[in-house]
Coordinates of C-alpha atoms in Angstrom, one line a residue:
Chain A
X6 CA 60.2 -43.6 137.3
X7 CA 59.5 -40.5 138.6
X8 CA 62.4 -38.6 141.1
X9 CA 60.6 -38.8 144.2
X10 CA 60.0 -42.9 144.2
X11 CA 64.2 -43.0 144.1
X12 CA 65.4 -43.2 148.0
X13 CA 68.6 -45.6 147.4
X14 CA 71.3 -44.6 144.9
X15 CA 74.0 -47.0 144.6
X16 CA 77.1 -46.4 142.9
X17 CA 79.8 -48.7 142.0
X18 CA 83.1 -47.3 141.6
X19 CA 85.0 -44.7 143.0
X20 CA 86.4 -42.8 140.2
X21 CA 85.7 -39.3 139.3
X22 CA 82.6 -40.4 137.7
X23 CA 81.1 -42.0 141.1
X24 CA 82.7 -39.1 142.9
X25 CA 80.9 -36.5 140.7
X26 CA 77.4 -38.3 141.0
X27 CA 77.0 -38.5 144.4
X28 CA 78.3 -34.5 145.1
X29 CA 75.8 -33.8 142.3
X30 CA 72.9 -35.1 143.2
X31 CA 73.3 -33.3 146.9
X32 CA 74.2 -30.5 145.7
X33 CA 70.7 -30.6 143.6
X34 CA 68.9 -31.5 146.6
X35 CA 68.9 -35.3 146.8
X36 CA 67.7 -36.2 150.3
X37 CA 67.8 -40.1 150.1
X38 CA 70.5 -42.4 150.7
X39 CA 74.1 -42.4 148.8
X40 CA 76.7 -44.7 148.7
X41 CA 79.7 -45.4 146.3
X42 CA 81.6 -48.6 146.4
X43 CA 85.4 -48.4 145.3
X44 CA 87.6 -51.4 144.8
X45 CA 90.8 -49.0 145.2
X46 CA 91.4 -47.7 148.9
X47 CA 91.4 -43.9 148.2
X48 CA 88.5 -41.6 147.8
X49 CA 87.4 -40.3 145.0
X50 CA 90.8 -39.1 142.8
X51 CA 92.3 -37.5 139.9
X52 CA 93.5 -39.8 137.5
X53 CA 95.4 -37.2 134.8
X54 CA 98.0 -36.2 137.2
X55 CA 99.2 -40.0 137.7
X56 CA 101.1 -39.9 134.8
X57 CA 101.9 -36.1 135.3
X58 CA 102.4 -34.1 138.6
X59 CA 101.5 -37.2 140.7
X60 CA 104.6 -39.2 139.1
X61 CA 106.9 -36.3 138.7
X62 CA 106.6 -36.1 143.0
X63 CA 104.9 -32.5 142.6
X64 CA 101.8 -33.3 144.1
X65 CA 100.8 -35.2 146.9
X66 CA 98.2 -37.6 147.8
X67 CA 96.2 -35.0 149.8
X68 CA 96.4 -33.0 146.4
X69 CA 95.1 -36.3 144.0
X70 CA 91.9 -36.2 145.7
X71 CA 89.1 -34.8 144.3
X72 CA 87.8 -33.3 147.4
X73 CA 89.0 -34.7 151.3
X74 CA 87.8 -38.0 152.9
X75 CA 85.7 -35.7 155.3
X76 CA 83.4 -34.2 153.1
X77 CA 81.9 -37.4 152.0
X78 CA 80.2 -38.0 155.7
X79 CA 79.7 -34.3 155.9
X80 CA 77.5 -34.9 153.0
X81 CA 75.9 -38.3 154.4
X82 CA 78.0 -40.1 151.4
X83 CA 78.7 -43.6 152.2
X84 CA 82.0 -44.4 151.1
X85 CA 82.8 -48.0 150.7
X86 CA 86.7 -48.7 149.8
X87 CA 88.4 -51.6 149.3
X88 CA 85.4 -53.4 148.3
X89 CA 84.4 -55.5 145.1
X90 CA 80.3 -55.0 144.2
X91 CA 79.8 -59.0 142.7
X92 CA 76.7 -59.5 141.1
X93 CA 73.7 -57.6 140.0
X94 CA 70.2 -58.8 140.8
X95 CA 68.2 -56.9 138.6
X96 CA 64.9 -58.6 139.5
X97 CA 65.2 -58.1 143.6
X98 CA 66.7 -54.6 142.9
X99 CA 69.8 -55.4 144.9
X100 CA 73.8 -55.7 144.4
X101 CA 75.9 -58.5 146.0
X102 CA 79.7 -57.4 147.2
X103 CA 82.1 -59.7 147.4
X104 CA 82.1 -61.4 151.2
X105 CA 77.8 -61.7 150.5
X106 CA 76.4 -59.1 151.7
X107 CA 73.3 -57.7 149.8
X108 CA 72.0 -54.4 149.4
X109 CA 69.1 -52.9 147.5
X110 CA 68.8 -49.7 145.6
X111 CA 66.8 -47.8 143.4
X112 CA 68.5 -46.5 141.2
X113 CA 72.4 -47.9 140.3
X114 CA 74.9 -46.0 139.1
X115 CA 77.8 -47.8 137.2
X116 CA 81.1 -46.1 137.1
X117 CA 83.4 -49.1 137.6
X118 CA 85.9 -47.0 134.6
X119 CA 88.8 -49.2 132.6
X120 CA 91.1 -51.4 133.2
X121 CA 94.9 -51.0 132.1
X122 CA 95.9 -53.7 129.4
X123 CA 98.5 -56.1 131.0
X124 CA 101.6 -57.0 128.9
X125 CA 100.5 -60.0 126.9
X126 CA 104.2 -61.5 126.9
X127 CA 106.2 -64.1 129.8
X128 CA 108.1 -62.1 132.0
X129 CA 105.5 -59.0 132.3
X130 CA 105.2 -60.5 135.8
X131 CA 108.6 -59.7 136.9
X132 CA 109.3 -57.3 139.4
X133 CA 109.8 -54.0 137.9
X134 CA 107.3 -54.3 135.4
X135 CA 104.5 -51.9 135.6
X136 CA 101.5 -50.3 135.0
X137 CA 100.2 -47.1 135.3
X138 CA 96.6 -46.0 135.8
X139 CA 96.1 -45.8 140.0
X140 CA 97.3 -44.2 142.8
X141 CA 98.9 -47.5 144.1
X142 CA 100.2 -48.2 140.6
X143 CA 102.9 -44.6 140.8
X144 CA 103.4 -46.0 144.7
X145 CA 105.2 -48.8 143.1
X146 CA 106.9 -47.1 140.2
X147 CA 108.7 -44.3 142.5
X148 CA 111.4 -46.6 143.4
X149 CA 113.1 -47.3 140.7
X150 CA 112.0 -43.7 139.0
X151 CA 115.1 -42.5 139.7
X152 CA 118.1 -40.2 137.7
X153 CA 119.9 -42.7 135.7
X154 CA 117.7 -45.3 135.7
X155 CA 116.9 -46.9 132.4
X156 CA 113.3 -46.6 131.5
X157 CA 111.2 -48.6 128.9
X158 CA 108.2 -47.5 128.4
X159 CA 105.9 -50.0 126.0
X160 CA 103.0 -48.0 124.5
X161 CA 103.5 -44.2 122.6
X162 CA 99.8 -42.9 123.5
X163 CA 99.2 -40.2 126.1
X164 CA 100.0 -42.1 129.3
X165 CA 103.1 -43.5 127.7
X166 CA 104.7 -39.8 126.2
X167 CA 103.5 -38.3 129.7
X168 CA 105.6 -40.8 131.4
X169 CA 108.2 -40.6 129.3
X170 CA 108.4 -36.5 129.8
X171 CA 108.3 -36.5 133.5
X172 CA 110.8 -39.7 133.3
X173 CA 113.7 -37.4 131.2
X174 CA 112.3 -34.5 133.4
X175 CA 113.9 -36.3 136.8
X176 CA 117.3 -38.2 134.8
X177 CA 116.0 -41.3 133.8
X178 CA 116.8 -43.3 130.5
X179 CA 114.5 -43.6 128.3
X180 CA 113.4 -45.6 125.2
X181 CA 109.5 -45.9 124.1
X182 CA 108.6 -49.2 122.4
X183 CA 105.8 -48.8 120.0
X184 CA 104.3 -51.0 117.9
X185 CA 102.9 -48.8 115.6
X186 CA 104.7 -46.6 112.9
X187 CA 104.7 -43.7 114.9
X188 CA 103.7 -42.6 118.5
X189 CA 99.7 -41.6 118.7
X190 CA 98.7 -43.5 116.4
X191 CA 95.1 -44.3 117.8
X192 CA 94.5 -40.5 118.7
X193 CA 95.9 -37.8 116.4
X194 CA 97.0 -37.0 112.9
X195 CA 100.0 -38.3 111.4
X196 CA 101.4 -34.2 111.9
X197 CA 100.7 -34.1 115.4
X198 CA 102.3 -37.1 116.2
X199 CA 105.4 -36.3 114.3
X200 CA 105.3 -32.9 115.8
X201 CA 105.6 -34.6 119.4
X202 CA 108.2 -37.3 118.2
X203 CA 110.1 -34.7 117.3
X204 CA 109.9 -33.2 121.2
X205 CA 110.6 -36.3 122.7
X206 CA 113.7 -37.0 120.6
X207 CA 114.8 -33.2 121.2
X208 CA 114.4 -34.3 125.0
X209 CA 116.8 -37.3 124.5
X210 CA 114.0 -40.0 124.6
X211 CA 114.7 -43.0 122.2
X212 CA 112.3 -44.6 120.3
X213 CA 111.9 -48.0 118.6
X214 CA 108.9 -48.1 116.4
X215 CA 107.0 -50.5 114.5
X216 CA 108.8 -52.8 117.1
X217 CA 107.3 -55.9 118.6
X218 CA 107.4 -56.7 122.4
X219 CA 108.2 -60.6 122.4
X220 CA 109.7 -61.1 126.0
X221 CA 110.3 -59.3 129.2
X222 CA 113.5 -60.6 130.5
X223 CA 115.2 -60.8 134.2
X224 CA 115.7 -62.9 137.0
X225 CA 114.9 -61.6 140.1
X226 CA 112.9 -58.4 138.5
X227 CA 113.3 -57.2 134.9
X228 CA 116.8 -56.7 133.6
X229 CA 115.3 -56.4 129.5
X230 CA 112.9 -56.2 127.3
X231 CA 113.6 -58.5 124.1
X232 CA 112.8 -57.6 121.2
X233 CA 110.6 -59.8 118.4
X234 CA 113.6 -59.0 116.1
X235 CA 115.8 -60.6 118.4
X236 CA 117.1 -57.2 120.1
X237 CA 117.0 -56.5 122.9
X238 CA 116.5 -53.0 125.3
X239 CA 118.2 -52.7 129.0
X240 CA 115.5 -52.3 131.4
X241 CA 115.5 -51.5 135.3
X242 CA 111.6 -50.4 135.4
X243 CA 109.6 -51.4 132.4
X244 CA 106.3 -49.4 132.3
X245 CA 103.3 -50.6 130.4
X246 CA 100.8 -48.0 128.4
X247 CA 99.2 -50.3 125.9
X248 CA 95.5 -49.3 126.0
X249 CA 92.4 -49.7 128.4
X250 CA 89.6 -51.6 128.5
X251 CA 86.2 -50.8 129.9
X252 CA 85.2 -52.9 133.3
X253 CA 82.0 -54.4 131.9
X254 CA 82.0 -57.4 133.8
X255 CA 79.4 -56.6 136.4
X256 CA 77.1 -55.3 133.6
X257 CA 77.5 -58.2 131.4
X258 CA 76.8 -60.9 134.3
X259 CA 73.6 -59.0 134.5
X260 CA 72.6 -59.6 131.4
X261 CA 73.0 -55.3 129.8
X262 CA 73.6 -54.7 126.7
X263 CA 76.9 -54.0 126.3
X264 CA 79.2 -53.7 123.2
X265 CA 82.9 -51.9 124.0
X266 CA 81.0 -50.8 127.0
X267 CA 78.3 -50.7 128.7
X268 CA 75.5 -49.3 126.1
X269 CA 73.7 -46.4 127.0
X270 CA 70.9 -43.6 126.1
X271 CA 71.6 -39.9 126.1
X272 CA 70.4 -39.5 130.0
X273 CA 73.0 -42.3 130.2
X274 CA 70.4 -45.4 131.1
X275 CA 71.5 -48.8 130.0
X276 CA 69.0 -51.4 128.9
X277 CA 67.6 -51.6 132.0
X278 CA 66.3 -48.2 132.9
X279 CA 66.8 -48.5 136.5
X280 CA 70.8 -48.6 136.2
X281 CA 72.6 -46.0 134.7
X282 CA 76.4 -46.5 133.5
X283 CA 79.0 -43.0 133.0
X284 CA 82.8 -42.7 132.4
X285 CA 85.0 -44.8 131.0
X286 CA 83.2 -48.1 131.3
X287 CA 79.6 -46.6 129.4
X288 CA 79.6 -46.1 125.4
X289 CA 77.2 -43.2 125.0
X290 CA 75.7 -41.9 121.9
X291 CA 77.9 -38.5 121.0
X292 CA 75.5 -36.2 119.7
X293 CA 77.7 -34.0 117.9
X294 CA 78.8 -37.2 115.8
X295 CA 75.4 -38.1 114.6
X296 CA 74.1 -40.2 117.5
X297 CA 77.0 -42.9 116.8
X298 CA 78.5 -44.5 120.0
X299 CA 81.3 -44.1 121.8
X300 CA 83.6 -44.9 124.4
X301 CA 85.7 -41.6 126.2
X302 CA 88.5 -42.0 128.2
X303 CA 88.0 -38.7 129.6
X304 CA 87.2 -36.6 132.9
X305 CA 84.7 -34.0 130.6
X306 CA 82.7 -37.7 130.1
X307 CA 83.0 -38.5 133.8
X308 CA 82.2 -35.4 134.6
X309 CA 79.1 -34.8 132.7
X310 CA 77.4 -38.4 132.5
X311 CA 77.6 -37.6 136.5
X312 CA 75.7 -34.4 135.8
X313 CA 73.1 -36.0 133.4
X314 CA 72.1 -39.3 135.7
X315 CA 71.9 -36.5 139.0
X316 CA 69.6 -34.6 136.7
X317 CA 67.8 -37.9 136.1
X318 CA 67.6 -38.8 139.3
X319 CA 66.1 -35.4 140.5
X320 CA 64.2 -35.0 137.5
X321 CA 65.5 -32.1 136.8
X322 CA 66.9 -30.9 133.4
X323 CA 70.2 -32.3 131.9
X324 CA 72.8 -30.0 130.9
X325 CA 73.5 -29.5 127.4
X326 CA 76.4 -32.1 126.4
X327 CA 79.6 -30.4 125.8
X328 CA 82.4 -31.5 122.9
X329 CA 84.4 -34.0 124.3
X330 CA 87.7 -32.7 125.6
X331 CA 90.7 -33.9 126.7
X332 CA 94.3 -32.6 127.2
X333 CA 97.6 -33.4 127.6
X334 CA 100.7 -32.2 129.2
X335 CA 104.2 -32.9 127.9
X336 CA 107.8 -31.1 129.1
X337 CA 106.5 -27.3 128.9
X338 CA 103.7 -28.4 126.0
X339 CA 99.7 -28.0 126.9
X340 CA 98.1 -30.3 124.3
X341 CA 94.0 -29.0 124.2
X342 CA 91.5 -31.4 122.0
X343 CA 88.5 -30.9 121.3
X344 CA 86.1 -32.9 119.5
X345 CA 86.9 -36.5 118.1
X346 CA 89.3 -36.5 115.2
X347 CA 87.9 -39.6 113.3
X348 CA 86.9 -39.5 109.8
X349 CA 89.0 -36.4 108.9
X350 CA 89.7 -35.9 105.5
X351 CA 91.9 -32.7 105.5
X352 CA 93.1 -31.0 108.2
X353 CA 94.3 -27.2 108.5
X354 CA 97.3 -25.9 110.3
X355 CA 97.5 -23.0 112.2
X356 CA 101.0 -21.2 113.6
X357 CA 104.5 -22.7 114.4
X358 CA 105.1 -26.5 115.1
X359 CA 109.0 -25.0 115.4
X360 CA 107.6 -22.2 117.7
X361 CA 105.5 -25.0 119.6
X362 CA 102.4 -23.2 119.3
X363 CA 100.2 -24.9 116.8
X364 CA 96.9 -25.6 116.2
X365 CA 95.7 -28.1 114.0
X366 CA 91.8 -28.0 112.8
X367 CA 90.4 -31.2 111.4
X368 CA 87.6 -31.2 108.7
X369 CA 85.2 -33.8 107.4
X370 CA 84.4 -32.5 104.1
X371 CA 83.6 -28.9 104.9
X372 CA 82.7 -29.3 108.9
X373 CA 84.9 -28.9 111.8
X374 CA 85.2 -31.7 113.7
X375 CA 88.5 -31.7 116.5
X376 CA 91.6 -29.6 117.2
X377 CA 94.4 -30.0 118.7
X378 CA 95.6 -27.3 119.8
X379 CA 99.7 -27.1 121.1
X380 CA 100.2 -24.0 123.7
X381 CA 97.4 -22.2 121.3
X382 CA 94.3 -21.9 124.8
X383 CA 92.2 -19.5 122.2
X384 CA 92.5 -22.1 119.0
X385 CA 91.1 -24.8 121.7
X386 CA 88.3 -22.8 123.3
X387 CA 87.4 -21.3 119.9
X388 CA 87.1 -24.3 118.4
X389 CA 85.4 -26.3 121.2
X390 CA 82.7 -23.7 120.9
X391 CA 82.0 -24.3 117.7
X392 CA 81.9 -28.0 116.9
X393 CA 79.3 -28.1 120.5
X394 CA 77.1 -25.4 118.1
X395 CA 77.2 -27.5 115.1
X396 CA 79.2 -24.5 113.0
X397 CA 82.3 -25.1 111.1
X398 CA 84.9 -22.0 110.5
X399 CA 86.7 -20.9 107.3
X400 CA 89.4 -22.5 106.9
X401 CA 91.6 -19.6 105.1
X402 CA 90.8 -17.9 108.1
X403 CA 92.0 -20.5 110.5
X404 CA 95.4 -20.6 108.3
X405 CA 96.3 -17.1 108.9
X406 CA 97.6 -16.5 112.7
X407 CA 97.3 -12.4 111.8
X408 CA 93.2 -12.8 112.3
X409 CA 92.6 -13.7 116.3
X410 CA 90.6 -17.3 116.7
X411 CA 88.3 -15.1 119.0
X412 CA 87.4 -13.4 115.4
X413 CA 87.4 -16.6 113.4
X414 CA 84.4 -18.2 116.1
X415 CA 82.4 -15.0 116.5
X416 CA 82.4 -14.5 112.5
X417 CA 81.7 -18.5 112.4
X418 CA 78.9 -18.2 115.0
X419 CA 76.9 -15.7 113.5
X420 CA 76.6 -17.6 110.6
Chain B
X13 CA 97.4 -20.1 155.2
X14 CA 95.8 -17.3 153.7
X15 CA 92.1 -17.0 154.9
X16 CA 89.9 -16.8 151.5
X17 CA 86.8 -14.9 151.1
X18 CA 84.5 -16.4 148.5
X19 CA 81.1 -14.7 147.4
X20 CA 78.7 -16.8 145.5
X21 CA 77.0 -14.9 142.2
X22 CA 74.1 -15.0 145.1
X23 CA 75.9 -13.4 147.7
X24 CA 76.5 -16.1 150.2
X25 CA 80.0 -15.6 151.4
X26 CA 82.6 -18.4 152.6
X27 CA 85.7 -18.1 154.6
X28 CA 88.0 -20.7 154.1
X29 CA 91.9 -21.3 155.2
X30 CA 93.6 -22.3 152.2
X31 CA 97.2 -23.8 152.6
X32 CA 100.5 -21.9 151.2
X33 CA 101.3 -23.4 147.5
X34 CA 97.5 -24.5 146.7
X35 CA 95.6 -22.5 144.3
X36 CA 92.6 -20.1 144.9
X37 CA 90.6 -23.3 143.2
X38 CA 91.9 -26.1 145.0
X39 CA 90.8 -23.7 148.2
X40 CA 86.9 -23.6 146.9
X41 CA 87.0 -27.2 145.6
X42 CA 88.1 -29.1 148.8
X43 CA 86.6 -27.1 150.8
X44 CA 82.6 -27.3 148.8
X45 CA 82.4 -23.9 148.3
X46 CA 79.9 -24.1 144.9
X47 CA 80.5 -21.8 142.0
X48 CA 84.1 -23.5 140.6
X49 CA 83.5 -26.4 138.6
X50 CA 87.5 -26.5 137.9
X51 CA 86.8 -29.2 135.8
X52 CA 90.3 -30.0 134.6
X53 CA 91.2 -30.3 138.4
X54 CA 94.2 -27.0 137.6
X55 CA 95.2 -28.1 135.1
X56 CA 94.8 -24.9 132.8
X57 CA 92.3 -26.8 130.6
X58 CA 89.2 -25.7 130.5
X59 CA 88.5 -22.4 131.8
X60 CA 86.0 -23.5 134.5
X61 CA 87.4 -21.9 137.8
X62 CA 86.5 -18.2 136.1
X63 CA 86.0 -16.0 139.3
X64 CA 86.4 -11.7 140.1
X65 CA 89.2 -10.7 141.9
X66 CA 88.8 -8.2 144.3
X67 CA 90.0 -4.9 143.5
X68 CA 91.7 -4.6 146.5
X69 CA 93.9 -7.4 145.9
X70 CA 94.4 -7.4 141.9
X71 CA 97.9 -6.1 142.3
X72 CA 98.9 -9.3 145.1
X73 CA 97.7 -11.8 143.3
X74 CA 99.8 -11.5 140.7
X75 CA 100.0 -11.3 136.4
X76 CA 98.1 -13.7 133.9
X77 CA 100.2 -15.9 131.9
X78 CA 99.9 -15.4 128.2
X79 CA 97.5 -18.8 128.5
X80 CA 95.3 -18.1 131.3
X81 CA 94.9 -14.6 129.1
X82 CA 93.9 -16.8 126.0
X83 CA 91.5 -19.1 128.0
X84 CA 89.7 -16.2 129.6
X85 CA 88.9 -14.1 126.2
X86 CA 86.5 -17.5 125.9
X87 CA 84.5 -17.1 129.8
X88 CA 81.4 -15.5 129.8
X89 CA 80.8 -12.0 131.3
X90 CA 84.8 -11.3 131.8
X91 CA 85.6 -8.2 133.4
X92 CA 89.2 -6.8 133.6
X93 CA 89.5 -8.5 136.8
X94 CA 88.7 -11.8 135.9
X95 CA 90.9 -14.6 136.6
X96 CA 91.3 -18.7 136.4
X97 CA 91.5 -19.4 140.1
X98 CA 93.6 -22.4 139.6
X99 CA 96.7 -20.3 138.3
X100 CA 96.5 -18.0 141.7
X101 CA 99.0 -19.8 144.3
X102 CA 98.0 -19.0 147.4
X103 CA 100.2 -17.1 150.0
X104 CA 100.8 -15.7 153.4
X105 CA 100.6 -12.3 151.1
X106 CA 96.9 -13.4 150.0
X107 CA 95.7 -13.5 153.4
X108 CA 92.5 -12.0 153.2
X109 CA 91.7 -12.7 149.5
X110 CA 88.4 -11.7 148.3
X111 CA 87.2 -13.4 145.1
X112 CA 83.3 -13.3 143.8
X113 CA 81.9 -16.0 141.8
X114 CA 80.3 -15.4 138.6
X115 CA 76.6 -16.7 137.5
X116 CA 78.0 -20.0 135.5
X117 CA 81.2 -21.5 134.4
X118 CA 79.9 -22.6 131.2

């Protein structure tokens, strides 16, 4: 389909992904209709600070947003909140919301993102018991967030150790359940994640790993959480960090392709080439991994799959696709990744873990694949250069902090 | 409030009132000014809110952390008054802040 025949965009969801379409696509010079549908009653919003600044009470909603409620009509973006798209009709071109009304598009944009994982166990019900992955989520935690409160936080990834800073931050209790051997277990090396064990237990957070969630207890809201082993941990707010999973429901009804997300080309088309899917919800094929899907959790993948389908949309070029990158921030630690660390077989370490500025390089035989990088900006930057070129970096080099990273990538780059 | 003076790599200026305690980026962002991606949304992440600080003002807007240092030897066409406009907290004292744009963030 060529760009001019496109008058109607529709866009379901009203993440950063949905967000980032619609501003692209006018500010490349799409003059047709726009409108983004969003099941959550804010506009367009960050979701990394929910589990950082947001929680800890430093920033404000007015802040969250990824630009104000204004510009969206300024821009003649329709902005449909608190609304549920339905159904799909792929032959008629249109989309159903939920209520019946229909409306048809041209071109539909999917960023309906994830889903947090509810607790699978009786009692995750209770008052108390939480989640944490929107706006109105940290609304309901603040309450009992509060100095001396005991915290149990069930999950050890990202969102869970994030929560579990800013909850020791502001006086709270804490004790992270995880049912793995050790906390990020899904998404870094067995190093790192000793390395931020070791911070979180410096900090006074508890840890019970390899431990099994059987029951959330209370009566009126939670009072425990009990144990498979028959323990059991004190609880007055019980937050839940167990995973996400990709809101496909809309695109499976319509009969897409989808397998852990909705499937998707490099310009981000799913099997039907008039609907496009980005963000969390779309597994894309990651061209610096040889073409093999993926799903990323990420704003750089919201970001740029809303760059690519604009593009598509205006027929104009796509941007080159960058490394995937993520980050993380913990107490007074700025954890930088870059690239995806699966299918390392050696890894090389660069500075301090006791100085809490480290780098570690993964390799896959002799090519650079991910960092993460610990309070080390240059190690990130340098490294995220390279694995988007394709080139790898010596890895004596790497291992000795005396030759700068800025050295290491320029050497690595010109070969 | 500190009135903010943005020039595009093309030379289109905006003036924009950007509230006490938000950065220099947040200022550009919320208010559609084009040239900041600030992809990381301030976070200190990804380098992406590179802009020029005026000469004039180099001294009020204060010193680079060792980071913002780190993460700026990585823009493209850095200049000794380049900074990451998401670590410059905006002020009464950076009333009348002029910052230029470069060509691309990435």
């Amino acid at each position: 389909m060529s760009g001019s025949t496109i008058q109607r965009v529709l866009i379901v969801g009203a993440g950063q992904a949905g967000g980032e379409t619609a501003q692209r696509l006018r500010a490349g010079g799409f003059t047709g209709e726009i409108t983004i549908f969003g099941e959550e009653p804010l506009p367009p919003y960050q979701r990394p600070p929910l589990s950082k600044k947001y929680l800890a009470g430093e920033w404000g909603e007015d802040r969250l947003l990824l630009r104000p409620a204004s510009v969206y009509a300024d821009e003649g973006v329709t902005l449909v909140l608190n609304r549920r798209v339905v159904w799909i009709d792929r032959t008629a071109k249109r989309i159903r919301l939920e209520g019946g009304q229909e409306l048809p598009y041209d071109a539909l944009v999917l960023a309906t993102g994830a889903k947090a994982r509810a607790l699978p166990v009786v009692g995750a019900d209770l008052p108390g018991v939480h989640l944490l992955r929107t706006a109105a989520h940290v609304e309901a935690i603040r309450p009992r967030f509060v100095a001396g409160a005991k915290a149990v936080i069930i999950g050890a990834g990202y969102i869970g150790l994030e929560t579990a800073a800013v909850a020791r931050q502001l006086g709270l209790e804490v004790t992270v359940i995880e049912a793995a051997i050790r906390p990020l277990a899904r998404v870094t090396s067995p190093e790192m994640a000793g390395f931020f064990l070791d911070q979180h237990t410096a900090q006074g957070v508890r840890f019970a790993l390899s431990a099994q969630v059987a029951v959330i207890k209370g009566q009126s809201q939670v009072s425990a959480v009990g144990m498979a082993d028959g323990s059991e941990i004190p609880a007055d707010i019980v937050i839940a960090g167990i995973g996400v999973a990709p809101e496909t429901a809309l695109a499976e009804l319509a009969g897409l392709n989808v397998n852990n997300g909705v499937v998707v080309d490099r310009a981000m088309r799913t099997s039907d080439p008039d609907i496009y899917a980005i963000g969390d919800c779309c597994s894309r094929p990651l061209v610096h991994y040889g073409d093999r899907h993926g799903r990323l959790e990420s704003v750089h993948n919201a970001i740029e799959g809303a760059k690519i389908v604009a593009a598509g949309i205006l027929g104009q070029q796509p941007p080159k696709e960058e490394a995937p990158w993520f980050w993380s921030d913990q107490y007074d630690l700025k954890l930088q990744i870059a690239g995806l660390f699966g299918g390392y077989d050696h890894l090389v370490q660069r500075g301090d873990m006791a100085a809490r500025k480290v780098a570690l390089f993964y390799f896959a035989r002799d090519r650079l694949i991910a960092v993460d990088a610990v309070n080390s900006p240059a190690e990130y930057l340098g490294a995220k250069m390279l694995i988007q070129e394709g080139k790898s970096a010596s890895p004596a080099d790497l291992a000795d902090p005396s030759i700068p990273m800025k050295d290491i990538a320029a050497k690595a780059r010109a070969h | 409030m500190a009135k903010i003076t943005y020039i595009e790599h093309g030379g289109r200026q905006h003036v924009v009132e950007v509230p006490n305690g938000q950065s220099v980026m947040e200022g550009a962002v919320k208010n559609n000014v084009p040239g900041i991606d600030a992809d990381c949304g301030g976070a200190c992440a990804c380098a992406t809110c590179h802009v020029f600080v005026d000469e004039s003002w180099l001294a009020k807007s204060g010193d680079k952390s060792s980071m913002e240092e780190s993460m700026l030897d990585f823009a493209s066409e850095v200049q000794p008054n380049s900074r990451l406009s998401c670590q410059i907290k905006v002020s009464d004292a950076l009333d009348g802040l002029i910052v230029r744009l470069p060509a691309s963030q990435h």
